[in-house]
Short mmCIF file of C-alpha atoms and ligand atoms in Angstrom, two decimals:
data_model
loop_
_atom_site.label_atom_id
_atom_site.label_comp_id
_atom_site.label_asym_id
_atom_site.label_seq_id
_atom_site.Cartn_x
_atom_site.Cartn_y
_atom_site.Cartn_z
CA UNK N 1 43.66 -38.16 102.54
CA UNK N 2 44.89 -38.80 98.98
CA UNK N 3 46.65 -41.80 100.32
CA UNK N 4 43.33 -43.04 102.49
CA UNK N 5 41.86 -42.83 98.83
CA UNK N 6 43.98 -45.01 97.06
CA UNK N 7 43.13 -47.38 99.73
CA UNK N 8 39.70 -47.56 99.13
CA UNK N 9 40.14 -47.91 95.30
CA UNK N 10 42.95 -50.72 95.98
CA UNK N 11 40.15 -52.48 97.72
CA UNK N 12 37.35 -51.96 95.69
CA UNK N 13 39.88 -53.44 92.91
CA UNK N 14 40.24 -56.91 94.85
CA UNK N 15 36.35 -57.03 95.20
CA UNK N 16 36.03 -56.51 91.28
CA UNK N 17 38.94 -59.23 90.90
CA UNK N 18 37.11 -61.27 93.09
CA UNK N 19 33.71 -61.13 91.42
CA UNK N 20 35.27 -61.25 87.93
CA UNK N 21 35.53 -64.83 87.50
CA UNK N 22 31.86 -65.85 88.70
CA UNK N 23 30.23 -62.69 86.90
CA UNK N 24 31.81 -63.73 83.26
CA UNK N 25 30.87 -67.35 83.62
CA UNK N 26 27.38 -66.49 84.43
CA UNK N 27 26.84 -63.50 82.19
CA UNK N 28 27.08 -60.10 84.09
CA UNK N 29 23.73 -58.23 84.96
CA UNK N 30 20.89 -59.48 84.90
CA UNK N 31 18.98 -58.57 81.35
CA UNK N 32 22.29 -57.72 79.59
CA UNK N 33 23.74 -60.95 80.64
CA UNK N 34 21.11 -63.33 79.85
CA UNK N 35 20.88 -62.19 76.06
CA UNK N 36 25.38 -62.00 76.31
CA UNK N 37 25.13 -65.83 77.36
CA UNK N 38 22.99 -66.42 73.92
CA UNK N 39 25.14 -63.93 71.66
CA UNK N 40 28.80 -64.81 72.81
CA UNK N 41 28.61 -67.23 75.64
CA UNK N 42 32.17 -68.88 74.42
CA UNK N 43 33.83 -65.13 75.06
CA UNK N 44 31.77 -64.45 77.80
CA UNK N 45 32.53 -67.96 79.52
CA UNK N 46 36.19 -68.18 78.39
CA UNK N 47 37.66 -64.87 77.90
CA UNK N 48 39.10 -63.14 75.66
CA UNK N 49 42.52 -64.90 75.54
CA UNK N 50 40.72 -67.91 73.80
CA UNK N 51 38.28 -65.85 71.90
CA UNK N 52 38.81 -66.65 68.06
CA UNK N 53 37.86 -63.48 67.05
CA UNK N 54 35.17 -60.60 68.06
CA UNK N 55 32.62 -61.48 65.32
CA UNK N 56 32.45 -63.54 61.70
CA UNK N 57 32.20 -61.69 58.63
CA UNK N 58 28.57 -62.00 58.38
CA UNK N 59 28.17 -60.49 61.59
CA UNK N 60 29.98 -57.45 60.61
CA UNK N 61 28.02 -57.15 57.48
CA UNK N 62 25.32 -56.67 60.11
CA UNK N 63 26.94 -54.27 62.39
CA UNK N 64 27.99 -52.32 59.75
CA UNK N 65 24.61 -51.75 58.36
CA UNK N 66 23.24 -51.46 61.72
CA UNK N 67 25.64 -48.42 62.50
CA UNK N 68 25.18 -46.87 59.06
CA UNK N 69 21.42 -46.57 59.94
CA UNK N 70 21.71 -45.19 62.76
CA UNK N 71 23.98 -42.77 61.76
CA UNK N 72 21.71 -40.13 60.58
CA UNK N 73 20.66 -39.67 63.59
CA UNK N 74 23.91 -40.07 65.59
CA UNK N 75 23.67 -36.53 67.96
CA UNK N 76 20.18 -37.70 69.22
CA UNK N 77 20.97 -41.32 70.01
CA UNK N 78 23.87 -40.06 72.26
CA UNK N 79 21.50 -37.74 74.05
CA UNK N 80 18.96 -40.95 74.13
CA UNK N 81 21.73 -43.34 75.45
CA UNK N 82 23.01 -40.85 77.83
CA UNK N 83 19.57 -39.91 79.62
CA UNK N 84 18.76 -43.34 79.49
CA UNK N 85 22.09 -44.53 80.95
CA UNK N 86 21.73 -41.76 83.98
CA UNK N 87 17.98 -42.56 84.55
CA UNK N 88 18.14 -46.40 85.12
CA UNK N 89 21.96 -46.00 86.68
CA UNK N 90 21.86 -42.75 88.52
CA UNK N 91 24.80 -43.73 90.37
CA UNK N 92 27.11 -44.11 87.04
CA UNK N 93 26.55 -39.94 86.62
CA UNK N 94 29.34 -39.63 89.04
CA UNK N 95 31.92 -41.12 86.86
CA UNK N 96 31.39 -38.18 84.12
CA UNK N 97 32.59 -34.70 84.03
CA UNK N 98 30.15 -32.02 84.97
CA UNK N 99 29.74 -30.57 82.27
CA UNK N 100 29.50 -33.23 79.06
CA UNK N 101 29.37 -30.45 76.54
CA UNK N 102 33.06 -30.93 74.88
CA UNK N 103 33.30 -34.89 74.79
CA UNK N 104 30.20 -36.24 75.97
CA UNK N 105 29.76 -38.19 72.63
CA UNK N 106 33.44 -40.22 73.19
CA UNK N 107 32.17 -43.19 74.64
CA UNK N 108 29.28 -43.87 72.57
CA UNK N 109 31.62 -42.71 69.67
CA UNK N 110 34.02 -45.38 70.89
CA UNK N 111 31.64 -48.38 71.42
CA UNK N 112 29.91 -47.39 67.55
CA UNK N 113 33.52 -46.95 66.40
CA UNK N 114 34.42 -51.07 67.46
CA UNK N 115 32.91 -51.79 64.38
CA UNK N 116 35.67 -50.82 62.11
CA UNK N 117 37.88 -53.52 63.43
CA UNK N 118 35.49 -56.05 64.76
CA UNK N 119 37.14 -59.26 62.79
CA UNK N 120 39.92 -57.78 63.55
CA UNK N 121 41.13 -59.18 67.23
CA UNK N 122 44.49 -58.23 66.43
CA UNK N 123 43.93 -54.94 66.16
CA UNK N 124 41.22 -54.45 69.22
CA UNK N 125 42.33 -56.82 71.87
CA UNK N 126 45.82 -54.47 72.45
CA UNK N 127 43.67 -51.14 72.13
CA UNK N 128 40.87 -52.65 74.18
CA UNK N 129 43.82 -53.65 76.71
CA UNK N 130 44.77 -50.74 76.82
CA UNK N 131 41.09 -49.21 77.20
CA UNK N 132 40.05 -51.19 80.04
CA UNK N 133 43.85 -50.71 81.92
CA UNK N 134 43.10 -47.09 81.30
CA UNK N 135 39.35 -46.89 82.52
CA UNK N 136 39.97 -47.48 86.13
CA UNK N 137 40.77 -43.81 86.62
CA UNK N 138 37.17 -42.96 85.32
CA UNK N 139 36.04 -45.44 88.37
CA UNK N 140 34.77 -47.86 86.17
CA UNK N 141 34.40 -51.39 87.68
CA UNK N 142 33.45 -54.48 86.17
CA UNK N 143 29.89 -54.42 87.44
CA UNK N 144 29.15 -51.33 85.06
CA UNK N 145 29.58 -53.00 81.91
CA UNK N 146 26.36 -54.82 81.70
CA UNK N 147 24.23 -51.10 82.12
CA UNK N 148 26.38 -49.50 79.18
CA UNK N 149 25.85 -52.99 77.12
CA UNK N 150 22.45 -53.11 77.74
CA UNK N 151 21.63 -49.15 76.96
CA UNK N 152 24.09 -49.02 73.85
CA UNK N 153 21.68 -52.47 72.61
CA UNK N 154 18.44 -50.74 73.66
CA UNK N 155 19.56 -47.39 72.08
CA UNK N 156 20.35 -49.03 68.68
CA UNK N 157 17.33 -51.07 69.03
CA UNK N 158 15.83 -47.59 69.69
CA UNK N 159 16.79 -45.80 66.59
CA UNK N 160 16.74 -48.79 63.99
CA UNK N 161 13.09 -49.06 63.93
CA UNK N 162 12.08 -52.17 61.75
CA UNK N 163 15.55 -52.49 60.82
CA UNK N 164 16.59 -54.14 64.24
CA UNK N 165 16.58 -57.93 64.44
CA UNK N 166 17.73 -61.18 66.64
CA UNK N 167 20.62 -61.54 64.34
CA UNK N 168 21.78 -57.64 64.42
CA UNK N 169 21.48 -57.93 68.47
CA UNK N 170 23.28 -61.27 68.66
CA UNK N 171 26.18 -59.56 66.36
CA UNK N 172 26.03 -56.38 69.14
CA UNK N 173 26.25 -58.42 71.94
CA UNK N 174 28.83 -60.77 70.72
CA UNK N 175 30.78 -57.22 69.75
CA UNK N 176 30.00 -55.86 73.10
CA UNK N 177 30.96 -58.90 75.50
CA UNK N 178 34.41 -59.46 73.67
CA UNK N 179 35.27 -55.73 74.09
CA UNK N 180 33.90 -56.47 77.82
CA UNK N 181 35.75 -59.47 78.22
CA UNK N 182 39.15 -57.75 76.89
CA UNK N 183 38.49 -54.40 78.91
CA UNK N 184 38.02 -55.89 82.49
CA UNK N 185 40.59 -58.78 82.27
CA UNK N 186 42.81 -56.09 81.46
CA UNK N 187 42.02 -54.17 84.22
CA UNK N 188 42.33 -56.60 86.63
CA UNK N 189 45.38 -57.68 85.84
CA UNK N 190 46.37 -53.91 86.10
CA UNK N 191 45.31 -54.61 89.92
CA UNK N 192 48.91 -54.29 91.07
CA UNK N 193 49.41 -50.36 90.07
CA UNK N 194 47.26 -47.58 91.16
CA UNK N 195 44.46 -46.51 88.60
CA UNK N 196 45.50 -43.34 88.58
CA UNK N 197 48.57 -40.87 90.29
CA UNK N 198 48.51 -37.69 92.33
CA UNK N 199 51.22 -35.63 91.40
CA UNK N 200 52.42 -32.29 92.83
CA UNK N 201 53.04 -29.23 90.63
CA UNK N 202 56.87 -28.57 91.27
CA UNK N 203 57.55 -26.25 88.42
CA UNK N 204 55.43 -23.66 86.33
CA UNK N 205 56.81 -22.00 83.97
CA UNK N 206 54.94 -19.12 81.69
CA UNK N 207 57.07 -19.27 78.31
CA UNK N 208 54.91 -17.32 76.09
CA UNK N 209 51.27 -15.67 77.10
CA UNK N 210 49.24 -18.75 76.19
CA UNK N 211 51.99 -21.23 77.11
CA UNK N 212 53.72 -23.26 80.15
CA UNK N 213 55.98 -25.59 81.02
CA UNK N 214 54.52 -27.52 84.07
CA UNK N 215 57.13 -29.78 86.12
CA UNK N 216 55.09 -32.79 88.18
CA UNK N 217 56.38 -34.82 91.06
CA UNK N 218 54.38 -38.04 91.25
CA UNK N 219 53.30 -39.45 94.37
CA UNK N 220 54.38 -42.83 93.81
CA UNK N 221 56.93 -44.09 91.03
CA UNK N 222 55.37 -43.68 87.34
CA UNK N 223 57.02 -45.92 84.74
CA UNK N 224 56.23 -45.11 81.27
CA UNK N 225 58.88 -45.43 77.80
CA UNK N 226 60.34 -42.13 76.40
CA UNK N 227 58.01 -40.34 73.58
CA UNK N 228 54.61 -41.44 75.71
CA UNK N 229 51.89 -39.82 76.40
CA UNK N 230 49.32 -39.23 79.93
CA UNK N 231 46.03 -38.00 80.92
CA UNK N 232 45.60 -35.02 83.14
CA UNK N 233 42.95 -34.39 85.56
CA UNK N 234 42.42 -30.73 87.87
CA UNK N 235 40.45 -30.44 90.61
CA UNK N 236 39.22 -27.48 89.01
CA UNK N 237 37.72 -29.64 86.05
CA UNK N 238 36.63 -32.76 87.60
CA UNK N 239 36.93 -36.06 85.41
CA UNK N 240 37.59 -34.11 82.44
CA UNK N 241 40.95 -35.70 81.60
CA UNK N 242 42.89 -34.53 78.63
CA UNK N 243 46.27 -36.11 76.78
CA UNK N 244 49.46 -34.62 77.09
CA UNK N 245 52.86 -35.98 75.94
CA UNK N 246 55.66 -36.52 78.64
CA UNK N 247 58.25 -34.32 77.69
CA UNK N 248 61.15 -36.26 79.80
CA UNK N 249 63.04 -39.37 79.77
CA UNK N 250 61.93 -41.57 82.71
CA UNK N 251 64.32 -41.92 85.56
CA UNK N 252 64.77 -38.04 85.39
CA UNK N 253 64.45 -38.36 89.70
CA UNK N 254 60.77 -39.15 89.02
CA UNK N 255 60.08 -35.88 87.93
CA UNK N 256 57.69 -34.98 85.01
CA UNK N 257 57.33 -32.09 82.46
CA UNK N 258 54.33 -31.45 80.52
CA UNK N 259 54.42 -28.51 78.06
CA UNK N 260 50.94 -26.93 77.51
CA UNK N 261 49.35 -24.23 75.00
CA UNK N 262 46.35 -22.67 76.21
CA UNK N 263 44.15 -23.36 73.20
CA UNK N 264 40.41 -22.52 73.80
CA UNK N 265 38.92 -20.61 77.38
CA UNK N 266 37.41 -23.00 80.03
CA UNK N 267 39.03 -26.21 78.83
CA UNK N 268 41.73 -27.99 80.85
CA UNK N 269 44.87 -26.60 79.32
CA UNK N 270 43.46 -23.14 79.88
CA UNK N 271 43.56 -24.27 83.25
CA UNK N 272 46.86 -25.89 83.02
CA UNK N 273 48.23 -22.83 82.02
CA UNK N 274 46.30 -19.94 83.41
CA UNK N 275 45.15 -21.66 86.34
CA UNK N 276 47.37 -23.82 88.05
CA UNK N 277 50.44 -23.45 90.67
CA UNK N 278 53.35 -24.95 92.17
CA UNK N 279 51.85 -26.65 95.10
CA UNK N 280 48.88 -27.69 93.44
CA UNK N 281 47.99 -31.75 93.02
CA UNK N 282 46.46 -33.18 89.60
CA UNK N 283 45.81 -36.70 88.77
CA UNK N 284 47.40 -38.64 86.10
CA UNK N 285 45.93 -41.46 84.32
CA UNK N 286 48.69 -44.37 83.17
CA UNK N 287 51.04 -44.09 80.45
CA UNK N 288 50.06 -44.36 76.71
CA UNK N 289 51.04 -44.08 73.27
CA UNK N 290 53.81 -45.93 70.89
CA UNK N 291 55.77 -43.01 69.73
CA UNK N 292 58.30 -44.74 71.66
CA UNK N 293 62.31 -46.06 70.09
CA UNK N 294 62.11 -49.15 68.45
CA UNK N 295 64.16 -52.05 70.48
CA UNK N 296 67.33 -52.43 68.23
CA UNK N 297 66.82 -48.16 66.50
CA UNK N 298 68.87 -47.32 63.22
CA UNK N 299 72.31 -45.67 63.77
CA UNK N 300 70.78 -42.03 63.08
CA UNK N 301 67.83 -40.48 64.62
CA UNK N 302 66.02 -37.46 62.84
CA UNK N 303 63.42 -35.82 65.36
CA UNK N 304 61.25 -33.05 63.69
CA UNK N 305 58.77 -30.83 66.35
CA UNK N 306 56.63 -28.09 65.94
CA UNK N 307 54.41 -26.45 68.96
CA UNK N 308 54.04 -28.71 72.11
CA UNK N 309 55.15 -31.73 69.87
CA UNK N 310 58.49 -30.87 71.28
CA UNK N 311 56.90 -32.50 74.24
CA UNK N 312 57.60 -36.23 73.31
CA UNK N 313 60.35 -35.61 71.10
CA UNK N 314 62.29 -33.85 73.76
CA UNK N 315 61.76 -37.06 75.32
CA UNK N 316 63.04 -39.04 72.47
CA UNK N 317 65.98 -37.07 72.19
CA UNK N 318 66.95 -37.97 75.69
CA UNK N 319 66.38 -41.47 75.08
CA UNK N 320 68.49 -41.96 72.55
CA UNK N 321 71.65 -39.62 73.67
CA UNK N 322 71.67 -42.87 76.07
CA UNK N 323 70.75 -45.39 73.68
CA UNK N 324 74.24 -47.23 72.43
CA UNK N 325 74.50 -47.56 69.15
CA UNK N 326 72.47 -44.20 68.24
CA UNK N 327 75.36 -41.94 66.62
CA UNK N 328 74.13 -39.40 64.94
CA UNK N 329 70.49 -37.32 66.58
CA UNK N 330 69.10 -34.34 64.33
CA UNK N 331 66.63 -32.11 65.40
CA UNK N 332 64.43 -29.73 63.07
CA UNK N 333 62.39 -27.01 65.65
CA UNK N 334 60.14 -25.51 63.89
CA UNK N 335 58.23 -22.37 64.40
CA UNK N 336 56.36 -19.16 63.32
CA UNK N 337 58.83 -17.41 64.94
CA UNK N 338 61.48 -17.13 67.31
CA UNK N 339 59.18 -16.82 70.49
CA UNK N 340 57.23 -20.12 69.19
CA UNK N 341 61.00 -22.25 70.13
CA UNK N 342 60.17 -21.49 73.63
CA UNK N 343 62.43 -24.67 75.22
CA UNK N 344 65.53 -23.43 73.01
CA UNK N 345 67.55 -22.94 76.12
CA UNK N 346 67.22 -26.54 77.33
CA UNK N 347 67.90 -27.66 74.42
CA UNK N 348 70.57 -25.92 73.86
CA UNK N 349 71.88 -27.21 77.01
CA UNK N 350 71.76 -30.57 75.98
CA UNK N 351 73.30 -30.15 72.49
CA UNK N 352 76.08 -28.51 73.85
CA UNK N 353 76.95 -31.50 76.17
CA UNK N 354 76.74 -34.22 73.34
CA UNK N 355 78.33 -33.80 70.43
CA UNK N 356 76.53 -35.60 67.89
CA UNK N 357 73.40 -33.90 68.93
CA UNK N 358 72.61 -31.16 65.68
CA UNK N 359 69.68 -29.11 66.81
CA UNK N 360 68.02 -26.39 64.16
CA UNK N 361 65.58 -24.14 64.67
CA UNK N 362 63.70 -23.32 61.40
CA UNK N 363 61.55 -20.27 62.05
CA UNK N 364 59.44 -18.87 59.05
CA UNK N 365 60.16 -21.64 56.53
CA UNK N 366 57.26 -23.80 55.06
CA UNK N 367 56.33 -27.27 56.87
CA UNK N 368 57.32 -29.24 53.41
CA UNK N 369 60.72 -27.51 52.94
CA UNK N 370 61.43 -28.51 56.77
CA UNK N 371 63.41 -32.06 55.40
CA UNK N 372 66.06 -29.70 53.11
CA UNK N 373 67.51 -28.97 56.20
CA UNK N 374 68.93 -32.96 55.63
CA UNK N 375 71.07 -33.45 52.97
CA UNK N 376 70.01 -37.72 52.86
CA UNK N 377 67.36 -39.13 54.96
CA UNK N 378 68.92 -42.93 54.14
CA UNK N 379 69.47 -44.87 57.00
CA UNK N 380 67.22 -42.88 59.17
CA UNK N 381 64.66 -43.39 62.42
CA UNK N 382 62.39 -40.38 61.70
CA UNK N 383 59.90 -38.88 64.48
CA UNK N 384 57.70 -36.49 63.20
CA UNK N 385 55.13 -34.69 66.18
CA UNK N 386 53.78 -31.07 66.28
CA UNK N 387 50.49 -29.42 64.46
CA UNK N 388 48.30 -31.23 62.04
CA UNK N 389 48.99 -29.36 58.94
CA UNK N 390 53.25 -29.49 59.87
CA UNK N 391 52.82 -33.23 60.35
CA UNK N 392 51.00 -33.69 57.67
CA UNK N 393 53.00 -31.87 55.46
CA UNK N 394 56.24 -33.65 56.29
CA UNK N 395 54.63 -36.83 56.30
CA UNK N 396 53.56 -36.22 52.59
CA UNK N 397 56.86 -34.99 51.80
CA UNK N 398 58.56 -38.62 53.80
CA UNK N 399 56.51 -40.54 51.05
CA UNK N 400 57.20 -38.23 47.97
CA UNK N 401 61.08 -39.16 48.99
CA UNK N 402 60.20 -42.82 48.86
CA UNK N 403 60.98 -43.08 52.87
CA UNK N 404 59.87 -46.16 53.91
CA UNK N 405 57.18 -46.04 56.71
CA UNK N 406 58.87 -48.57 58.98
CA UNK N 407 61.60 -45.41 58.89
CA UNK N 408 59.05 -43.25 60.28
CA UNK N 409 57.21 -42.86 63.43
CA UNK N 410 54.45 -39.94 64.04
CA UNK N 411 52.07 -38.46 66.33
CA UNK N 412 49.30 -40.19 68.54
CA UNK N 413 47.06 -37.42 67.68
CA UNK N 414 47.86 -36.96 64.48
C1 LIG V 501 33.24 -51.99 75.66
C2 LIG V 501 33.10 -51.03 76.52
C3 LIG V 501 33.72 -49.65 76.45
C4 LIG V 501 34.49 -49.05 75.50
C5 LIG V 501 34.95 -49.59 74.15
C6 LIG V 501 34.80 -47.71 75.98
C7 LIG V 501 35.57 -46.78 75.32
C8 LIG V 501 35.80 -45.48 75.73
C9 LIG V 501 36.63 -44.51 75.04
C10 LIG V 501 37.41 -44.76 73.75
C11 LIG V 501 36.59 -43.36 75.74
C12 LIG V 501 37.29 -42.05 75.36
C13 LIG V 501 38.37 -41.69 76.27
C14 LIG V 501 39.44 -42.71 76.45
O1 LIG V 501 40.14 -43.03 75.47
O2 LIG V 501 39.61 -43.21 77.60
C15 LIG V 501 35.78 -43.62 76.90
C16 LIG V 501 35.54 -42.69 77.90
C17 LIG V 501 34.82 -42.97 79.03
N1 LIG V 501 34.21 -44.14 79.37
FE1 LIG V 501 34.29 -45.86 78.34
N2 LIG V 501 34.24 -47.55 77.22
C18 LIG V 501 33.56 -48.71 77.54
C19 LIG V 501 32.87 -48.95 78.69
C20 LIG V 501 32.64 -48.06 79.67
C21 LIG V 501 31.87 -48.32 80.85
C22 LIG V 501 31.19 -49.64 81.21
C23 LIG V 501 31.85 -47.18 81.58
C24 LIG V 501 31.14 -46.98 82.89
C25 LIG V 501 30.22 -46.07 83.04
C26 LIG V 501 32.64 -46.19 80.85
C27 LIG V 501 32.89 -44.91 81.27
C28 LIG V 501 33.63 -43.98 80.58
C29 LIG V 501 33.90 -42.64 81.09
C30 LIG V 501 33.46 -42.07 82.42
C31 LIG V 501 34.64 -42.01 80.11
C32 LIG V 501 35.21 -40.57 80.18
C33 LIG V 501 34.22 -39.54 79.93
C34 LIG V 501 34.09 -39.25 78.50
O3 LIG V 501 35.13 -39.14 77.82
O4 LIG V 501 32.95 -39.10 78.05
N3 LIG V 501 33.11 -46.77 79.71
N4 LIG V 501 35.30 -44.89 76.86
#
């Protein structure tokens, strides 16, 4: 069944490949299209490889003082766009999790949020690459574009009153197509992996009441770089999909771990935790994130986790015990308490097998007094992940030090 299922969405994929081409030179949809061809037909009819740039500087004047207007009134233009999207594309429902409470503002967050970097085509095209590779797990083909396009354009139109004009919905669409452009080339030249992966629950592990360690077997191979992070889908919460850092090196046999802390009832690592089995299938979406070891990394490595931001640096630390030319690896664990270092053991393990592994827990001391624990951070590759106020807090303290940032590397989430 799961198999039969990647079928399907391996064909639908060569369809969408095979409509791409015609759809972008003609402008895709009907309304949304026509007025694309007027605001951006060189993106539109090129692509985004020879797009100069997502919009001029006047244009983002425009979009800028388009979104501030609107934002007043930000909750009830979602709920506008949102019954408007579902009542003239009933079928595009199905691609959203039941119950839109927690999130349900994250795309239209995302397409109002393109105008922080709209000249900025060096910043969007990789995370709109990323975006669109990424969206065919939602089920998102290139046909749907032109309805979100169009509802996001009538919805601003909506809620800007006498403040909407031509040139404010020529700078939209021109915004709108290049993301477009970006998002479905990228996923069709994704075509050759699967938009998402079933894997099998091998290992659960309760470490503390509100926290597990899950181990995943993927159906088919997932490649991904140490320190990066997936999605997670259950069955039990359909199309809700949630981050979580990869907490092995790949290669480890194909074989996953996820550590997850139950934070708030009914959400999906309440269900992680609480909920789920060995024997039980979730889906993954593909790998993300850049908390990953630079190409040629400095001689000496100093990891510092706290929580489940072990997760990636666990992964890190892997990494570079195989990485030539890494000599020294410190790790600072930090935690409340004893119970909080609940993968001590492992890690233990693996500083016991390589001897210029240094791993210290450092329960009960305060996040900025973490770095004493060095006696000279020169000359270091620094990977900081684990709660906001920890990260932050030895971030702050990197910079007091005069570390330079290229030293350091942090948290996606941070
Ligand atoms: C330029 C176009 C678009 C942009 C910039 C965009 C961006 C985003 C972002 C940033 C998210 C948050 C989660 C994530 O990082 O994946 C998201 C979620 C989502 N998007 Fe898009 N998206 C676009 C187009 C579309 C289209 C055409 C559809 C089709 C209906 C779609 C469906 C979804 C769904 C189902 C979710 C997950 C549910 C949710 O988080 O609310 N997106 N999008």
């Amino acid at each position: 069944m799961e198999e039969y299922d990647q079928l399907l969405v391996l064909r639908n994929a060569v369809h969408v490949r095979r409509g791409l081409a015609g759809q972008l030179a003609t402008g895709i949809g009907s309304g949304f299209g026509s007025r694309a061809r007027s605001g951006a037909a060189s993106g539109a009819a090129t692509g985004a490889g020879t797009l100069a740039g997502a919009v001029d500087s006047g244009q983002r004047a425009l979009l800028e003082a388009s979104v501030a207007r609107v934002a007043p009134r930000a909750a009830e233009l979602v709920a506008w766009f949102y019954t408007r999207l579902f009542a003239t594309r009933p079928y595009l429902r199905g691609l959203f999790p039941a119950d839109m409470a927690d999130q349900h503002d994250r795309l239209l967050a995302a397409l109002l949020g393109l105008v922080a970097d709209c000249d900025r085509p060096d910043i969007l095209g990789p995370r709109l690459t990323r975006l669109g590779r990424d969206h065919r797990k939602y089920g998102v083909r290139t046909a749907h574009y032109a309805g979100v396009g169009e509802t996001l354009i009538a919805a601003l139109a909506h809620f800007s009153g006498t403040g909407w004009d031509a040139a404010t919905e020529a700078a939209w669409l021109r915004l709108y197509t290049y993301a477009m452009t970006v998002m479905t080339e990228a996923a069709d030249s994704a075509d050759d992996e699967p938009p998402y992966w079933y894997a099998t629950v091998v290992a659960h592990e309760l470490r503390r009441p509100d926290l597990a360690v899950l181990g995943l077997r993927p159906a088919a191979p997932y490649r991904y770089t140490a320190g990066q992070y997936t999605t997670v889908e259950s069955s039990r919460l359909a199309r809700l999909w949630k981050p979580y850092s990869l907490a092995t090196r790949p290669g480890a046999g194909n074989l996953l771990e996820l550590h997850v802390r139950a934070l708030e009832p009914g959400g999906l690592s309440e269900v992680l935790v609480h909920r789920t089995a060995v024997g039980d299938t979730l889906r993954l979406g593909p790998p993300l994130g850049d908390l990953t070891l630079p190409a040629d990394p400095r001689a000496k490595l100093l990891l510092v986790a706290g929580g489940t931001g072990l997760a990636p640096i666990k992964a890190l630390l892997q990494e570079a015990i195989r990485t030539p030319g890494i000599t020294v690896i410190r790790l600072l664990l930090a935690g409340r308490d004893r119970d909080d270092l609940y993968d001590l053991d492992a890690l233990g393990d693996l500083a016991a097998r390589h001897r210029h592994v240094d791993i210290r827990p450092v329960v009960d001391g305060e996040p900025d007094a973490l770095l004493d624990q060095v006696p000279d951070l020169a000359g270091h590759e620094i990977y900081v992940a684990g709660p906001p106020e920890m990260t932050r807090a030895v971030l702050t303290r990197l910079a007091e030090l005069d570390v330079p940032p290229g030293q350091v590397h942090h948290d996606p989430y941070y």
